[in-house]
XYZ file of C-alpha atoms in Angstrom:
521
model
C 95.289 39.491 -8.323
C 92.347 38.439 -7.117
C 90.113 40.705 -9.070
C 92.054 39.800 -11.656
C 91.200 36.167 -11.728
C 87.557 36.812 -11.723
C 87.685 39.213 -14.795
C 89.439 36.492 -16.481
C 87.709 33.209 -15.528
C 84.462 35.129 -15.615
C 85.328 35.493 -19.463
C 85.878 31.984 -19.479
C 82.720 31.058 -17.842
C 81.095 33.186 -20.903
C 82.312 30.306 -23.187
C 80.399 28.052 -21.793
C 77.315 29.302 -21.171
C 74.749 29.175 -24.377
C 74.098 33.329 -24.725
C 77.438 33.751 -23.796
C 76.776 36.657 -22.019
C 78.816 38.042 -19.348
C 76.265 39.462 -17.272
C 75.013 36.172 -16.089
C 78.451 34.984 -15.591
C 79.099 37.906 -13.349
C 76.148 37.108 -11.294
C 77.232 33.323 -11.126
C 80.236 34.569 -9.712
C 78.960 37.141 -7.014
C 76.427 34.880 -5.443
C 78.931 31.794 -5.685
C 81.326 34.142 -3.752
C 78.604 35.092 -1.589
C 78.134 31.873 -0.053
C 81.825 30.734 0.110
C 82.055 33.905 2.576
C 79.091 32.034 4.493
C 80.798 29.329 4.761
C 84.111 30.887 5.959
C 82.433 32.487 8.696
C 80.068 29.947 9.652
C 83.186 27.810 10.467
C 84.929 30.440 12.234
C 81.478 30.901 14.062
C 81.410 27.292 15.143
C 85.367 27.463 15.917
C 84.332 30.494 18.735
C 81.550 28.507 20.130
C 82.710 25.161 20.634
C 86.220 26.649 20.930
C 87.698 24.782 18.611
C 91.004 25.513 16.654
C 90.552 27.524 13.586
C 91.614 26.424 10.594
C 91.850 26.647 6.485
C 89.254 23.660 6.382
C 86.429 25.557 6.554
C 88.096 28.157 3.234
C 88.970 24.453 1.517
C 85.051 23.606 1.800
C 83.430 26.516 0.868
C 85.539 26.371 -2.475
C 83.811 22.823 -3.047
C 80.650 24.665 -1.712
C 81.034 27.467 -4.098
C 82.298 24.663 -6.998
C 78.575 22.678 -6.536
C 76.338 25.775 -6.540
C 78.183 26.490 -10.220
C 77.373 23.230 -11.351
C 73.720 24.032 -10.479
C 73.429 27.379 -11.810
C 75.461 26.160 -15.091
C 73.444 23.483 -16.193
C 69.661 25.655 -15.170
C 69.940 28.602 -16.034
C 73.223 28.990 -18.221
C 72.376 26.178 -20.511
C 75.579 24.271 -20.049
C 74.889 20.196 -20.109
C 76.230 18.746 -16.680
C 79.957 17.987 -18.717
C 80.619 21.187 -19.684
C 79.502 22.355 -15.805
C 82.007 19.643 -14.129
C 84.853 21.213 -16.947
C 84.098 24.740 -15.446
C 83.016 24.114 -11.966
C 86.618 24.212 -10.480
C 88.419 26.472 -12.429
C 87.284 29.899 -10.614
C 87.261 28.818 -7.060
C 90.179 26.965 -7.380
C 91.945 29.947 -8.742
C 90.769 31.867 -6.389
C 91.802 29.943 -3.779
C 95.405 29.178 -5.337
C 95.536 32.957 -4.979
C 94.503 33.566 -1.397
C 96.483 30.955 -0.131
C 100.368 31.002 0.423
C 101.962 28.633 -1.975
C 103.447 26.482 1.252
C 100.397 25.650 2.682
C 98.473 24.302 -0.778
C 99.234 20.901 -0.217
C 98.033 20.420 3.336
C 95.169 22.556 2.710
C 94.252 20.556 -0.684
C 94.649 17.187 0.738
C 92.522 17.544 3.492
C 90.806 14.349 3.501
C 87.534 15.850 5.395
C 87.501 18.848 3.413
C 87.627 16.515 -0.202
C 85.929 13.544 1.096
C 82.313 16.332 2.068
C 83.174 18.670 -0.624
C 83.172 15.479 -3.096
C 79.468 14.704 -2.025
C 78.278 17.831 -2.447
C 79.580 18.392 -6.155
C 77.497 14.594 -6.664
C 74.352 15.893 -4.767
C 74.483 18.908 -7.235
C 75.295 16.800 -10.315
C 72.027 14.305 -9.235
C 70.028 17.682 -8.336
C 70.748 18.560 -11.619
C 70.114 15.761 -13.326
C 66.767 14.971 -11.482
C 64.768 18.616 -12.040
C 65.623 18.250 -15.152
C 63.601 15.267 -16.296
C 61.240 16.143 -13.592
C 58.832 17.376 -16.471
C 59.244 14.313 -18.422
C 57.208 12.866 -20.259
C 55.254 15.771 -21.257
C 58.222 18.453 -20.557
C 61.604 17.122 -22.283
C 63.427 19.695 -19.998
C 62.612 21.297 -17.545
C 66.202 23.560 -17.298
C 65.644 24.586 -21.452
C 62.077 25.851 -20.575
C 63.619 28.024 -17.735
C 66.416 29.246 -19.330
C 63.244 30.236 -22.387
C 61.895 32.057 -20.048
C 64.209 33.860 -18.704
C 65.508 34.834 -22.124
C 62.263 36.103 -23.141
C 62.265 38.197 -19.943
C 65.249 40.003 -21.932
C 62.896 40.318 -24.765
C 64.511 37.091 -26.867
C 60.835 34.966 -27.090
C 61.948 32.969 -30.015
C 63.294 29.750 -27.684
C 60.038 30.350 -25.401
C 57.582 30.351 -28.457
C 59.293 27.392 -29.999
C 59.241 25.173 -27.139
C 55.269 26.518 -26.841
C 54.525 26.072 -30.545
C 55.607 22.277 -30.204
C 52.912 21.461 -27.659
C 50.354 23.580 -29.552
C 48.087 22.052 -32.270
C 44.748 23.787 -34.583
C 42.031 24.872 -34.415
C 39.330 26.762 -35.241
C 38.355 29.715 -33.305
C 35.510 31.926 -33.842
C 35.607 36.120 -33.938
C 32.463 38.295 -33.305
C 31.893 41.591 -34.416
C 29.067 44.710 -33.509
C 30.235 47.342 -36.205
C 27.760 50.321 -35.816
C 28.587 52.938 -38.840
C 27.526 56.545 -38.890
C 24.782 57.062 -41.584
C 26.969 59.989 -42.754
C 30.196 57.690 -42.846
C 32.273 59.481 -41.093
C 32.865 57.143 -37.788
C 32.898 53.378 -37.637
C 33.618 51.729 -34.279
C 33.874 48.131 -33.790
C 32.825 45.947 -30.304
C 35.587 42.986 -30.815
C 34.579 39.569 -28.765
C 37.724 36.906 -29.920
C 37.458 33.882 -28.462
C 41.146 33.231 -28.069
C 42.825 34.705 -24.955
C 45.570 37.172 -24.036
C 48.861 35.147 -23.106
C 50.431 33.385 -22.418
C 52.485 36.029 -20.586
C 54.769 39.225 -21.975
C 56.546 39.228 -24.677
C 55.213 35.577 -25.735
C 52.898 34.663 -28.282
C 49.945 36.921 -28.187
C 50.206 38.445 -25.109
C 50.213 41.809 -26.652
C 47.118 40.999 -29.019
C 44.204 43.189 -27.884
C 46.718 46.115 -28.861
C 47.863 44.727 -32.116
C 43.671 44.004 -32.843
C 43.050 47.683 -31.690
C 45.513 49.193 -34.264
C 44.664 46.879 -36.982
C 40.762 48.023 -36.523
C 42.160 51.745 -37.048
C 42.314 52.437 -33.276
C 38.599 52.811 -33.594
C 37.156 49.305 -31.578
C 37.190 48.054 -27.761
C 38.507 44.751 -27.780
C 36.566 43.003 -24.854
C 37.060 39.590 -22.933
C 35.309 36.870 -24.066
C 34.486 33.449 -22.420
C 37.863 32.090 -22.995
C 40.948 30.895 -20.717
C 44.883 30.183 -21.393
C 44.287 27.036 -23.256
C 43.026 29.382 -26.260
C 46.249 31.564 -26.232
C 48.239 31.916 -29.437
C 51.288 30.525 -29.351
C 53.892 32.968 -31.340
C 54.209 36.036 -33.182
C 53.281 33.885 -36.471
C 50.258 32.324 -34.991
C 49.223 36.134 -34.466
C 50.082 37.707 -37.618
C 47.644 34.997 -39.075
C 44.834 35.588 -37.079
C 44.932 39.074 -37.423
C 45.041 38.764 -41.612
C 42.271 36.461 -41.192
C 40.141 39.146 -39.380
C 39.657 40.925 -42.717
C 37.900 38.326 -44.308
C 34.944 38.442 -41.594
C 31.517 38.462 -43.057
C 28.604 40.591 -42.280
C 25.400 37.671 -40.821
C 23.113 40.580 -39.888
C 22.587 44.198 -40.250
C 20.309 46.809 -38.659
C 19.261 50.033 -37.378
C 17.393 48.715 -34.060
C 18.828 48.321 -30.653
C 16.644 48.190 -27.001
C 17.483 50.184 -24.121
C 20.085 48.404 -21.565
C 18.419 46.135 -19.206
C 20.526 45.184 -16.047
C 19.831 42.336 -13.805
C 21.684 42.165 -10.173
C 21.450 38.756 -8.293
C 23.545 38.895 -4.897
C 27.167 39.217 -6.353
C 26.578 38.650 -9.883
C 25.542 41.630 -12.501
C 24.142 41.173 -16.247
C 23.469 43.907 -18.292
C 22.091 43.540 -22.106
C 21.137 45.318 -25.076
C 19.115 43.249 -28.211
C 20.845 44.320 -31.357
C 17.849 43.040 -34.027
C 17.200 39.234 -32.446
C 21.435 39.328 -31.283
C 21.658 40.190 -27.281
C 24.710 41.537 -25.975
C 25.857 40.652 -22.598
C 27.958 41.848 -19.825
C 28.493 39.814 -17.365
C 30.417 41.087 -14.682
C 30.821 40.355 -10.363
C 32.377 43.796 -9.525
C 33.526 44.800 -6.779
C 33.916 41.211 -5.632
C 35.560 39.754 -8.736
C 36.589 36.604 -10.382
C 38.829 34.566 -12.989
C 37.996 33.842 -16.294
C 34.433 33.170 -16.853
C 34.402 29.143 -17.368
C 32.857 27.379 -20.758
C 30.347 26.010 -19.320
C 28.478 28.972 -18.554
C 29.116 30.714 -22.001
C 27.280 27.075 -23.424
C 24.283 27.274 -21.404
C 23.684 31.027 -21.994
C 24.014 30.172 -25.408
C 21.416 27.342 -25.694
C 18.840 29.026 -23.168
C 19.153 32.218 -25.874
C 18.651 29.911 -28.624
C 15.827 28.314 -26.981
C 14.269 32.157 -27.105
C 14.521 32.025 -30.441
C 17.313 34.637 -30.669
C 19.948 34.473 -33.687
C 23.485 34.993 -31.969
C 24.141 35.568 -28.440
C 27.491 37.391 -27.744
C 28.897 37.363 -23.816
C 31.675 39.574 -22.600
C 33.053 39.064 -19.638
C 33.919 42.267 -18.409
C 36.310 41.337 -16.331
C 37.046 44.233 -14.175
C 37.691 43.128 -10.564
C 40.245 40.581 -9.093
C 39.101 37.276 -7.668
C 39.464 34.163 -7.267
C 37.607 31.282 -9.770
C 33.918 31.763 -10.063
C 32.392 29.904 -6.599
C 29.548 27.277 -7.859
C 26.724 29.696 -5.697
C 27.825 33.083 -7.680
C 28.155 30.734 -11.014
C 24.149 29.919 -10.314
C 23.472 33.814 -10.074
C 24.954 34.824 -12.916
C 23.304 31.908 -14.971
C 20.006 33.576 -13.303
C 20.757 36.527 -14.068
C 21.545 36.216 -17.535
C 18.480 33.877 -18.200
C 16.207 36.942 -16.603
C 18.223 39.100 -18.891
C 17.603 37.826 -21.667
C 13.701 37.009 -20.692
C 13.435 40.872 -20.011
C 15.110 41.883 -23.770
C 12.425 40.125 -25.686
C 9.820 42.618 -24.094
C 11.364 45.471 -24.513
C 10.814 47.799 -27.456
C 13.782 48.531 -29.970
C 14.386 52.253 -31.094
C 17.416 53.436 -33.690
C 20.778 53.750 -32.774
C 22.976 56.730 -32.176
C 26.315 56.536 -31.068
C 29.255 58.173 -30.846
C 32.998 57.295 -29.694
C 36.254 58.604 -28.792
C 39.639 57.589 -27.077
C 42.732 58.576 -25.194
C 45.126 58.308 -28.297
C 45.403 61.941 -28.149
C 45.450 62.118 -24.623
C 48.770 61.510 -22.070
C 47.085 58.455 -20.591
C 50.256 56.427 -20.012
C 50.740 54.644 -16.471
C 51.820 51.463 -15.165
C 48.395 49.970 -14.967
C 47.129 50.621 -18.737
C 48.638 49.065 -21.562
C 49.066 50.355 -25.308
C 45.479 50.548 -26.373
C 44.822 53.144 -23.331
C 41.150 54.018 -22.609
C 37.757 53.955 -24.538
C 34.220 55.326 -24.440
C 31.472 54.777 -26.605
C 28.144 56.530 -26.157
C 24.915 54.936 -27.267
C 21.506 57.399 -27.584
C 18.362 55.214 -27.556
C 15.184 56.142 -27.204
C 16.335 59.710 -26.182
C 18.471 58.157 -23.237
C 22.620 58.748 -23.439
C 24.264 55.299 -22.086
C 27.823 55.129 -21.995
C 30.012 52.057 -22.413
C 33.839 52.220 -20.959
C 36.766 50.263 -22.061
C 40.991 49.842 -21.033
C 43.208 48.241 -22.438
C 44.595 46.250 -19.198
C 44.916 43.444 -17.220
C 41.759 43.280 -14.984
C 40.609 45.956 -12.593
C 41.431 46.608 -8.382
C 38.339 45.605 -6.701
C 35.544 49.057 -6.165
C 37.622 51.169 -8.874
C 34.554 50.773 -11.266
C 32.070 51.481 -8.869
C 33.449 54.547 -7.413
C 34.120 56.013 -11.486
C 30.192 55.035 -12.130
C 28.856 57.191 -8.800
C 30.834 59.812 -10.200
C 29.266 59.583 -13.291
C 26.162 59.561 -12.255
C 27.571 63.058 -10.513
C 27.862 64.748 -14.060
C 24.600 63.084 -15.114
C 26.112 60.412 -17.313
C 25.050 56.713 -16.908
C 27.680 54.446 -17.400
C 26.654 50.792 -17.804
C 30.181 49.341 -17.782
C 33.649 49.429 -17.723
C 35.484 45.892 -19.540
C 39.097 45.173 -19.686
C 40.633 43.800 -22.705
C 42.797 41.091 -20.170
C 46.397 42.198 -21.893
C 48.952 40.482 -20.778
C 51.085 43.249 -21.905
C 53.264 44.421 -19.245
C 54.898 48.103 -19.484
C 57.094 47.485 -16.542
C 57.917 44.262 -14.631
C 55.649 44.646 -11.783
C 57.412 43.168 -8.423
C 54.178 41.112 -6.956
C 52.543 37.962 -7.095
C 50.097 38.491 -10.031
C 53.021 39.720 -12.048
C 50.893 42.880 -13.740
C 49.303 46.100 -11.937
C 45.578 45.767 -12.357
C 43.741 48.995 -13.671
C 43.672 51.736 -10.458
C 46.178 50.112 -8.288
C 48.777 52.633 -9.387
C 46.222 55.498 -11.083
C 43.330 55.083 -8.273
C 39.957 55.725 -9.134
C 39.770 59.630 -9.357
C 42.391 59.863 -12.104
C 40.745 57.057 -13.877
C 37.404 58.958 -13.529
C 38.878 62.327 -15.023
C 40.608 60.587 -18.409
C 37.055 58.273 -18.826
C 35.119 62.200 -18.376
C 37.035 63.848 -21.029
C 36.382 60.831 -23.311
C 33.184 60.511 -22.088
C 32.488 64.264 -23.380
C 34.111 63.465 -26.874
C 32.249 60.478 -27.659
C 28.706 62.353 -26.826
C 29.930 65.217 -28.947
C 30.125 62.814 -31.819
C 26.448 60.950 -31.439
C 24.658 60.504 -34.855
C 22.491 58.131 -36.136
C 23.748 54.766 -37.264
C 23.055 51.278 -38.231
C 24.739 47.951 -37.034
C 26.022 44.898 -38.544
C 27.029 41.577 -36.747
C 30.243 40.103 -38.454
C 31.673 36.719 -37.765
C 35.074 34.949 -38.747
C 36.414 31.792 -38.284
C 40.527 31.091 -38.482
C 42.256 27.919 -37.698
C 45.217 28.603 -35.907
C 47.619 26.861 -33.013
C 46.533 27.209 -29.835
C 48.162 25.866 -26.837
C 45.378 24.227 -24.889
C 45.179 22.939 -22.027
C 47.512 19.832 -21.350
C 50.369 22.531 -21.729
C 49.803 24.212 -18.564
C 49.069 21.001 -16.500
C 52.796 19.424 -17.688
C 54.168 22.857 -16.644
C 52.643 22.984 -13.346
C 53.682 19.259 -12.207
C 57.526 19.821 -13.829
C 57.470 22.855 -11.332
C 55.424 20.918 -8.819
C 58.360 18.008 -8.673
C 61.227 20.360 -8.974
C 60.578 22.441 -6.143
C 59.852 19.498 -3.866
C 63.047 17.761 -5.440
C 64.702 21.437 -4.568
C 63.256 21.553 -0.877
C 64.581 17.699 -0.055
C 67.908 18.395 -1.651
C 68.032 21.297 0.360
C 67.077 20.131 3.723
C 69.795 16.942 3.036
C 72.534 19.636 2.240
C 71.827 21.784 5.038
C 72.182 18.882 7.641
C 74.944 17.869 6.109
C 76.420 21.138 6.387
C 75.257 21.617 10.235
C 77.079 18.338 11.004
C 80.266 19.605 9.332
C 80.590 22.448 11.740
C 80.891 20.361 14.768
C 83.808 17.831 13.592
């Protein structure tokens, strides 16, 4: 009978929950029933111990118990307002317990003036939990409870209610697209070096989390989509937001062509790596701290490159930040080096002689590349000839890189011979399976390790020298105004979850006492 009621009032619960979905409601149920057993033995544990009488007190509580904790899980992540939660709180335990208990003993049991009077408080300390995380985003987060039950909807692959409540916040703006096309002189291969200044994100399946993928196919899987100096307040906000951006691509325009590229000049200070090439009067940067790693590469850095370049009199100065090892943000001592080091890269590209360009380029599409750590655009080579010299460029679609992977695939490149200057990640934030850690995503050669990683990047390696023949460059550029979400976004986010898990952690603390003092009346 039992099982009975809970197929039936679990149904019920399904009408009052906004997805009406009956897997939630089922796991309402088992965890509500979960700690109503705590309860009951708790109090029979306390009866043995202070050998007390036991009683149906402690069954009589836990239903209130188990009541409360559906009034809480109702209104956050079910989507019921805190009316339709008090209409529904009762009706499963209470059948329940109409059930389990013999018909002669309901009224003693139910008018148990202890059992109401604590229960009572903590269906109002649930009702005023509820209540209070709610508006604890306010005034920049409306609710707190509809932006968690977005998320966890778009976990299931349903991002519409998680891109609407981002596209409110998000406002235009004009972002900037650079482009190195090089183009075989016989025109058979075209390959494209993509630097977007908007960002991957905000996280999988939102917005344009997925982009560098969608960017990759749209450039005929022929292009490395790399990192540029951008953060999370330059995502795009929804699936719109990227199908615009990416029509917008096509209507980039060519500022400089060429046949003229230097040889790669690489400057190491301490932690912090640059290594250029001069495309006519345009350098091209990597800037990089591998093996030690960092975050996002901030603005101000990208700016002051910028002007010291212009102050050399170069035309356009594109940055990538390769990022391809984990760290923390960039300290202020390793942000110096790589200013220096990308100041004395640039000082060392205006001496050096330019030669024409040869290059050739291949990928894994044909290849079985797929793993947990690689997303949809797989892996990338392109091989630039210069000046007789063979310098190879490497690319992955994925998010960031395990600290020493790209060092240990470049000594055993330089094994075979090959010189490989780099290996960038496009930052997806593309996740082929829900990885269970902090960071949320497997970063490239935690789950493939660096030997497997070095065998695919080989055989690519191989195909894209195969292909070398002479070329010419051109520099494209695009601008597209389009919703971002910026900044202030992420801050309201962060202080709505700030206040609700201290609101959670006092709540708690109150209930548990309160609870602890129970089991010794």
């Amino acid at each position: 009978m039992v099982i009975g009621v809970l197929a039936l009032s679990q149904l019920i619960d399904t009408r009052f929950t906004r997805k009406k979905e009956y897997s939630k409601s089922l796991h309402a149920s088992l965890f509500g029933n979960m700690l109503w057993i705590a309860v009951i033995l708790m109090g029979l544990l306390a009866s043995v111990v202070l050998a007390k009488e036991t009683s149906l007190f402690f069954v009589t509580y836990g239903m209130f118990l188990f009541a409360s904790f559906r009034i809480g899980i109702f209104t956050t992540t079910l989507g019921a307002s805190i009316k339709k939660a008090w209409a529904i709180c009762m009706v499963q335990p209470l059948a329940m317990f109409l059930i389990m208990i013999p018909s002669d003993m309901w009224y003693s049991t139910l008018t148990n003036p202890l059992a109401i009077g604590f229960g009572a408080i903590f269906l109002i300390i649930a009702s005023v939990w509820s209540v209070l995380t709610d508006r604890a985003g306010r005034p920049g987060m409306e609710s707190t409870h509809k932006t968690i039950q977005a998320y966890l909807a778009s976990q299931g692959n349903d991002f519409t209610e998680a891109e609407a409540i981002i596209e409110q916040r998000s406002f235009k703006t004009k972002v900037s697209t650079s482009q190195i096309r090089l183009s075989a002189s016989d025109g058979n291969m075209k390959f494209r070096m993509v630097l977007p200044e908007i960002h991957p994100g905000p996280y999988h399946p939102v917005g344009g989390s997925n982009i560098p993928y969608l960017m990759y196919k749209n450039l005929e899987s022929s292009a490395m989509i790399m990192h540029s100096i951008s953060d999370h307040s330059l995502n795009l906000p929804s699936k719109n937001e990227v199908e615009n951006y990416l029509k917008n691509l096509d209507s980039s325009i060519v500022k400089e062509e060429g046949l003229m590229c230097t040889e790669p000049v690489t400057v190491q200070i301490n932690k912090a790596r640059v290594t250029g090439l001069l495309f006519g009067n345009n350098p091209l940067l990597f800037l990089s701290l591998s093996p030690h790693g960092m975050e996002d590469i901030p603005n101000y850095m990208k700016k002051e490159i910028e002007q010291y370049a212009k102050n050399r009199n170069y035309v356009r100065t594109l940055i990538v930040d390769c990022h391809n090892a984990m760290g923390e943000e960039i300290s202020k001592e390793d942000g110096e080096d790589m200013l220096k080091a990308a100041k004395s890269c640039l000082d060392s590209l205006i001496t050096k002689d330019s030669y024409p360009i040869e290059f050739g380029y291949a990928n894994s599409d044909s290849m079985d590349v797929w793993t947990e750590d690689l997303a949809m655009g797989g892996l990338g080579v392109v091989c630039l000839k210069i000046n007789g010299k063979k310098f190879f460029l490497g690319w992955a679609d994925a998010n960031n890189m395990e600290n020493g992977v790209r060092e240990k695939i470049v000594e055993n490149f330089a094994k075979q011979g090959r010189q490989l200057l780099e290996i960038c990640t496009s930052d997806t934030h593309y996740a082929p399976v829900k990885a269970r850690n902090r960071n949320g995503y497997y970063q490239l050669g935690l789950i493939t390790g660096a030997d497997k990683l070095t065998k695919w990047f080989l055989q690519i390696a191989y195909e894209a020298e195969s292909k070398v023949s002479s070329a010419k460059f051109e520099i494209l550029e695009n601008e597209a105004d389009v919703k971002v979400m910026g900044q202030g976004i992420y801050e309201d986010y962060s202080k709505a979850l700030d206040k609700s898990l201290k609101l959670t952690k006092g709540f708690m603390i109150g209930s548990v006492t309160l609870f602890i003092i129970t089991l010794f009346l």
